mmCIF file of C-alpha atoms and ligand atoms in Angstrom:
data_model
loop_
_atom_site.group_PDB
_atom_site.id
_atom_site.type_symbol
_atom_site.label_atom_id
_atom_site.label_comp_id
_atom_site.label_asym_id
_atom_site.label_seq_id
_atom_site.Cartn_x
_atom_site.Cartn_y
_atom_site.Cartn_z
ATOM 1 C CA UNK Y 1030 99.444 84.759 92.336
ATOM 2 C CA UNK Y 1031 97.178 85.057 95.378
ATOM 3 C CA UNK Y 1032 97.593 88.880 96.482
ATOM 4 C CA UNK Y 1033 94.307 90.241 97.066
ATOM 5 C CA UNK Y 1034 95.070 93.918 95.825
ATOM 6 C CA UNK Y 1035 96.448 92.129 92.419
ATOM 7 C CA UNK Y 1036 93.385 90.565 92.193
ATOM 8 C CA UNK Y 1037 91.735 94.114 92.981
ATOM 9 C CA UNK Y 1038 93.548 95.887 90.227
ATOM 10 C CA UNK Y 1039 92.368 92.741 87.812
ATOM 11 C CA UNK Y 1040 88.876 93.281 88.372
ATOM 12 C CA UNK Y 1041 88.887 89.635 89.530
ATOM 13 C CA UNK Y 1042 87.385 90.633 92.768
ATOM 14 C CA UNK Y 1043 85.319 93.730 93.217
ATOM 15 C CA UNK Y 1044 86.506 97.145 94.460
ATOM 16 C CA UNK Y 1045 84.410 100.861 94.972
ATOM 17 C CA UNK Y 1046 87.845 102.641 92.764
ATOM 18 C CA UNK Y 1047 88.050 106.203 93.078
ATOM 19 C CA UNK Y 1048 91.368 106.398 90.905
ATOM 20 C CA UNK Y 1049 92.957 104.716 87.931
ATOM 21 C CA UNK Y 1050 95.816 105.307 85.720
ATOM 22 C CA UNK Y 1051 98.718 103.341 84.254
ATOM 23 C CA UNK Y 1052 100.774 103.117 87.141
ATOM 24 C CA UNK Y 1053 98.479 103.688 90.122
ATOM 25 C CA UNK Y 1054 94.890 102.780 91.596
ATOM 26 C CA UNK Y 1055 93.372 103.743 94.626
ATOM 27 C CA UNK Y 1056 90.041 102.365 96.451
ATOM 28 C CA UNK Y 1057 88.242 102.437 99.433
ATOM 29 C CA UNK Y 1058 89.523 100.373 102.131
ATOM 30 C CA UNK Y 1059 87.249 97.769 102.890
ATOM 31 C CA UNK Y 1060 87.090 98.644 106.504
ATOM 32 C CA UNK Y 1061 86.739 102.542 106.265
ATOM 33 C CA UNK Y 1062 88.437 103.214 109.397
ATOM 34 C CA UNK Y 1063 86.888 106.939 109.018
ATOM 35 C CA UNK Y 1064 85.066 108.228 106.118
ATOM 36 C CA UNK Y 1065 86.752 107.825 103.532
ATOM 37 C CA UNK Y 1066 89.525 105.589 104.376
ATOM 38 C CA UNK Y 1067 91.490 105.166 100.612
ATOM 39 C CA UNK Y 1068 94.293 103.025 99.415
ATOM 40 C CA UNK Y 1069 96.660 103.512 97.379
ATOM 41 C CA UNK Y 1070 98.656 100.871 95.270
ATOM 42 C CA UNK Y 1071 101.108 100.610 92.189
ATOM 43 C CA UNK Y 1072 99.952 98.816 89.683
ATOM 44 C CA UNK Y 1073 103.205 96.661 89.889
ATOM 45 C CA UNK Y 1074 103.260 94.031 92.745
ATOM 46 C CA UNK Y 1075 106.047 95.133 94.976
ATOM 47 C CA UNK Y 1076 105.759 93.454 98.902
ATOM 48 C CA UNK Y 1077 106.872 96.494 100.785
ATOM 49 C CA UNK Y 1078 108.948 99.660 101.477
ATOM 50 C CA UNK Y 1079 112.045 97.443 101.478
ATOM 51 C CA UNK Y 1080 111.445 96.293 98.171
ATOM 52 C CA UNK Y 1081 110.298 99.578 96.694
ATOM 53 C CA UNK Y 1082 112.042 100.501 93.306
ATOM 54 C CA UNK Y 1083 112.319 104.352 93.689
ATOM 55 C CA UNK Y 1084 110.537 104.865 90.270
ATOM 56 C CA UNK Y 1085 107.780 102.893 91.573
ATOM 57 C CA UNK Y 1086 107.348 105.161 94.834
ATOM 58 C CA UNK Y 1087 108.088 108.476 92.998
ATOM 59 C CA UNK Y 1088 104.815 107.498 90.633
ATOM 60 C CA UNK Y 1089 102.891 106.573 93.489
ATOM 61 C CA UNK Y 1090 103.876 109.381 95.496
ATOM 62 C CA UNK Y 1091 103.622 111.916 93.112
ATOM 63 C CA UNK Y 1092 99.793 111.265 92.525
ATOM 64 C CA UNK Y 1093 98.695 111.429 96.616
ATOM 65 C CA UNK Y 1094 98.026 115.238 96.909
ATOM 66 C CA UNK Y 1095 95.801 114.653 94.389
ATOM 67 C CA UNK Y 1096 93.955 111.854 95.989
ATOM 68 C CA UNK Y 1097 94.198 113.810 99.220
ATOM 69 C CA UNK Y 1098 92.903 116.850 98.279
ATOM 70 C CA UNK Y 1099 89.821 115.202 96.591
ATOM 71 C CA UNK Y 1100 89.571 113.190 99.702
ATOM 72 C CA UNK Y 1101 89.394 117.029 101.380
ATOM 73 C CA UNK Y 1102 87.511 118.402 99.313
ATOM 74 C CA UNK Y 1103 85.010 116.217 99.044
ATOM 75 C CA UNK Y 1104 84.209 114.980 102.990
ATOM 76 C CA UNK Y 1105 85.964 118.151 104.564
ATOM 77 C CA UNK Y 1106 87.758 116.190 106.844
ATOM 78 C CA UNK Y 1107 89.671 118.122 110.046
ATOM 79 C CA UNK Y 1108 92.726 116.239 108.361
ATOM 80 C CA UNK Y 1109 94.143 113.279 107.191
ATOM 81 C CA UNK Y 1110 96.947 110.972 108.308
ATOM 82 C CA UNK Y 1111 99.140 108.919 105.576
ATOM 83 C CA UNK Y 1112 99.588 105.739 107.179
ATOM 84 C CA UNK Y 1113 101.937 102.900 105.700
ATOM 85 C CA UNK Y 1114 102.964 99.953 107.327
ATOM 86 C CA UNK Y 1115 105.630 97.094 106.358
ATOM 87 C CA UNK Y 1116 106.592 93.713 107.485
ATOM 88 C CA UNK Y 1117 104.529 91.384 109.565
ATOM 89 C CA UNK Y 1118 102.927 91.987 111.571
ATOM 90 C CA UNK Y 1119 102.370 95.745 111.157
ATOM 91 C CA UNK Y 1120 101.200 94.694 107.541
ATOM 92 C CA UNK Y 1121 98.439 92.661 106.717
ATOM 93 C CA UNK Y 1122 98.345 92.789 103.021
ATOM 94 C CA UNK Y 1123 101.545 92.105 100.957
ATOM 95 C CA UNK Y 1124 101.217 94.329 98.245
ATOM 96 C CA UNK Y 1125 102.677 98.030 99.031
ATOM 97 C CA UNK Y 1126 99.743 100.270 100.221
ATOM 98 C CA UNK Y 1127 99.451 103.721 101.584
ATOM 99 C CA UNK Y 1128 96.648 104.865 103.456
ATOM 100 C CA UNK Y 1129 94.857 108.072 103.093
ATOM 101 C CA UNK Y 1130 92.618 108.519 106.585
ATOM 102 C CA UNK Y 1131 90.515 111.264 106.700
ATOM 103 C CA UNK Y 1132 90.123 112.805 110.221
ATOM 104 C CA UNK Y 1133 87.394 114.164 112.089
ATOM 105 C CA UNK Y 1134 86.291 115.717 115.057
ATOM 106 C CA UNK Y 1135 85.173 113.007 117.068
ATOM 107 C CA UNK Y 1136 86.807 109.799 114.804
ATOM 108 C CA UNK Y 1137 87.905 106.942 116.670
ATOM 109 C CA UNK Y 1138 91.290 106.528 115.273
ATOM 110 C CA UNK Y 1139 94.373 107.170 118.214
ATOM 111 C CA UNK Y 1140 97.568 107.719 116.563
ATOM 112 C CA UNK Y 1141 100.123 109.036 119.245
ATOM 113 C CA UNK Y 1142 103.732 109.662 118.958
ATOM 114 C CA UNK Y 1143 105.566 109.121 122.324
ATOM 115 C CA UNK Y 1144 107.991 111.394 123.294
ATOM 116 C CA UNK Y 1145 111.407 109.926 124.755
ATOM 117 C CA UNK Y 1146 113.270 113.323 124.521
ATOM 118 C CA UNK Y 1147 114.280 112.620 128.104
ATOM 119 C CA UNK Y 1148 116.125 109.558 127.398
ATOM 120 C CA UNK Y 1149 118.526 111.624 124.775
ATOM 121 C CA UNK Y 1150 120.900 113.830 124.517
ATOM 122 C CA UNK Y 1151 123.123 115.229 122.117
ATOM 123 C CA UNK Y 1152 125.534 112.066 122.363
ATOM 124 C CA UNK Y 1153 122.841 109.675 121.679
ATOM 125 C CA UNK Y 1154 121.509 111.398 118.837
ATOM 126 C CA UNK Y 1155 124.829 111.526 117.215
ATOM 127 C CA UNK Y 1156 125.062 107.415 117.775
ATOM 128 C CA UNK Y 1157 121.965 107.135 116.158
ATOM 129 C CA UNK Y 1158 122.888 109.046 112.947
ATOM 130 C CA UNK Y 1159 126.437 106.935 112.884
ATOM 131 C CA UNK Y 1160 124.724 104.030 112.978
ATOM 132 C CA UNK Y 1161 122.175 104.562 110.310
ATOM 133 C CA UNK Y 1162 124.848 106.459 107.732
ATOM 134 C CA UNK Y 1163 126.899 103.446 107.733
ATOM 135 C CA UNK Y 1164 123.443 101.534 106.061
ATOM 136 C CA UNK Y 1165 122.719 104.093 103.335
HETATM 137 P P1 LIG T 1560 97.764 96.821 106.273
HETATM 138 O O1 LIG T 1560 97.433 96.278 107.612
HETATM 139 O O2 LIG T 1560 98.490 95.790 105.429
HETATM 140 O O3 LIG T 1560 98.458 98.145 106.305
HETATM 141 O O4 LIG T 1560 96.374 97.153 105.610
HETATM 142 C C1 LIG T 1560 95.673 96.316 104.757
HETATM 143 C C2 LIG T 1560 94.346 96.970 104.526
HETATM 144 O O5 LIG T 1560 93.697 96.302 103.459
HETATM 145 C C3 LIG T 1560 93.396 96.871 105.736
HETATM 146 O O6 LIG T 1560 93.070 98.185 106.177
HETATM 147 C C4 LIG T 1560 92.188 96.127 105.184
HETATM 148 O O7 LIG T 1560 90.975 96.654 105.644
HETATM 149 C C5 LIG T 1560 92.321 96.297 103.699
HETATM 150 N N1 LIG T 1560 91.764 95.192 102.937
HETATM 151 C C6 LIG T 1560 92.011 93.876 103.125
HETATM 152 N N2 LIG T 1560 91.329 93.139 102.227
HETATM 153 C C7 LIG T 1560 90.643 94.032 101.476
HETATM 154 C C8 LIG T 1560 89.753 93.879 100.368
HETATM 155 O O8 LIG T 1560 89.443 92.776 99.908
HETATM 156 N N3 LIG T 1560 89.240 95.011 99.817
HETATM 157 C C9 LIG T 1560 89.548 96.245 100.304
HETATM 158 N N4 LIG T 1560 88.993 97.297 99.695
HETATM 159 N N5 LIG T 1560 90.380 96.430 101.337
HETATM 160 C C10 LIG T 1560 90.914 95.334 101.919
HETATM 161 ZN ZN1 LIG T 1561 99.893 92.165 94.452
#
């Protein structure tokens, strides 16, 4: 198989790890969008969110506070955005990933959340719910 972060959770190509166990390894991004910037992946190849077995995310999950909080602790960060994307071509890297960015005061990371409030009202937040139920 050709995916990278299999290969980084090999040891077939190099990697600065700052977490290992049976299920679970995280590593600096190669980029480090701020300092700091972590991954984290399941051992198990899995593409993306939609092909996530749930035992798979609770194990990965389950071990980020930890990850995050030595990320804190250690660069005393103002913050730290979890960032995960899916699907081309949001995601550049087929193996499941989260991201763990640090934040600081004058980073150069812009992550903004529009607001559309305006455009809804209680009708078209009901649609919205309908539609999605009907999917679960
Ligand atoms: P995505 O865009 O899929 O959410 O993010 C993929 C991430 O993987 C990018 O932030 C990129 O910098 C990182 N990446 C790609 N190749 C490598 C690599 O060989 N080593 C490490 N450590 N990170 C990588
Ligand atoms: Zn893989």
């Amino acid at each position: 198989m050709s995916c990278i972060f299999c290969k980084i959770r090999d040891g077939e190509i190099p990697s600065y790890k700052i977490y290992e166990d049976d299920k679970v390894l995280a590593f600096l991004d190669i980029t480090q969008a701020t300092k700091g910037h972590t991954l984290i992946i399941p051992k198990r190849h899995v593409k993306n969110v939609f092909d996530l077995p749930e035992d798979v995310a609770a194990d990965l999950f389950r071990r980020i506070p930890k990850i995050a909080n030595a990320l804190k602790n250690t660069f005393n960060p103002i913050g730290l955005n979890i960032i995960n994307n899916n699907d081309k071509p949001l995601q550049s890297v087929f193996h499941y990933h989260v991201h763990l960015v640090p934040r600081y005061e004058k980073d150069e990371m812009v992550i903004s959340f529009p607001n559309h409030m305006k455009d809804y009202d209680e009708k078209d937040y009901q649609a919205l719910v309908n539609q999605v139920k009907i999917n679960i």
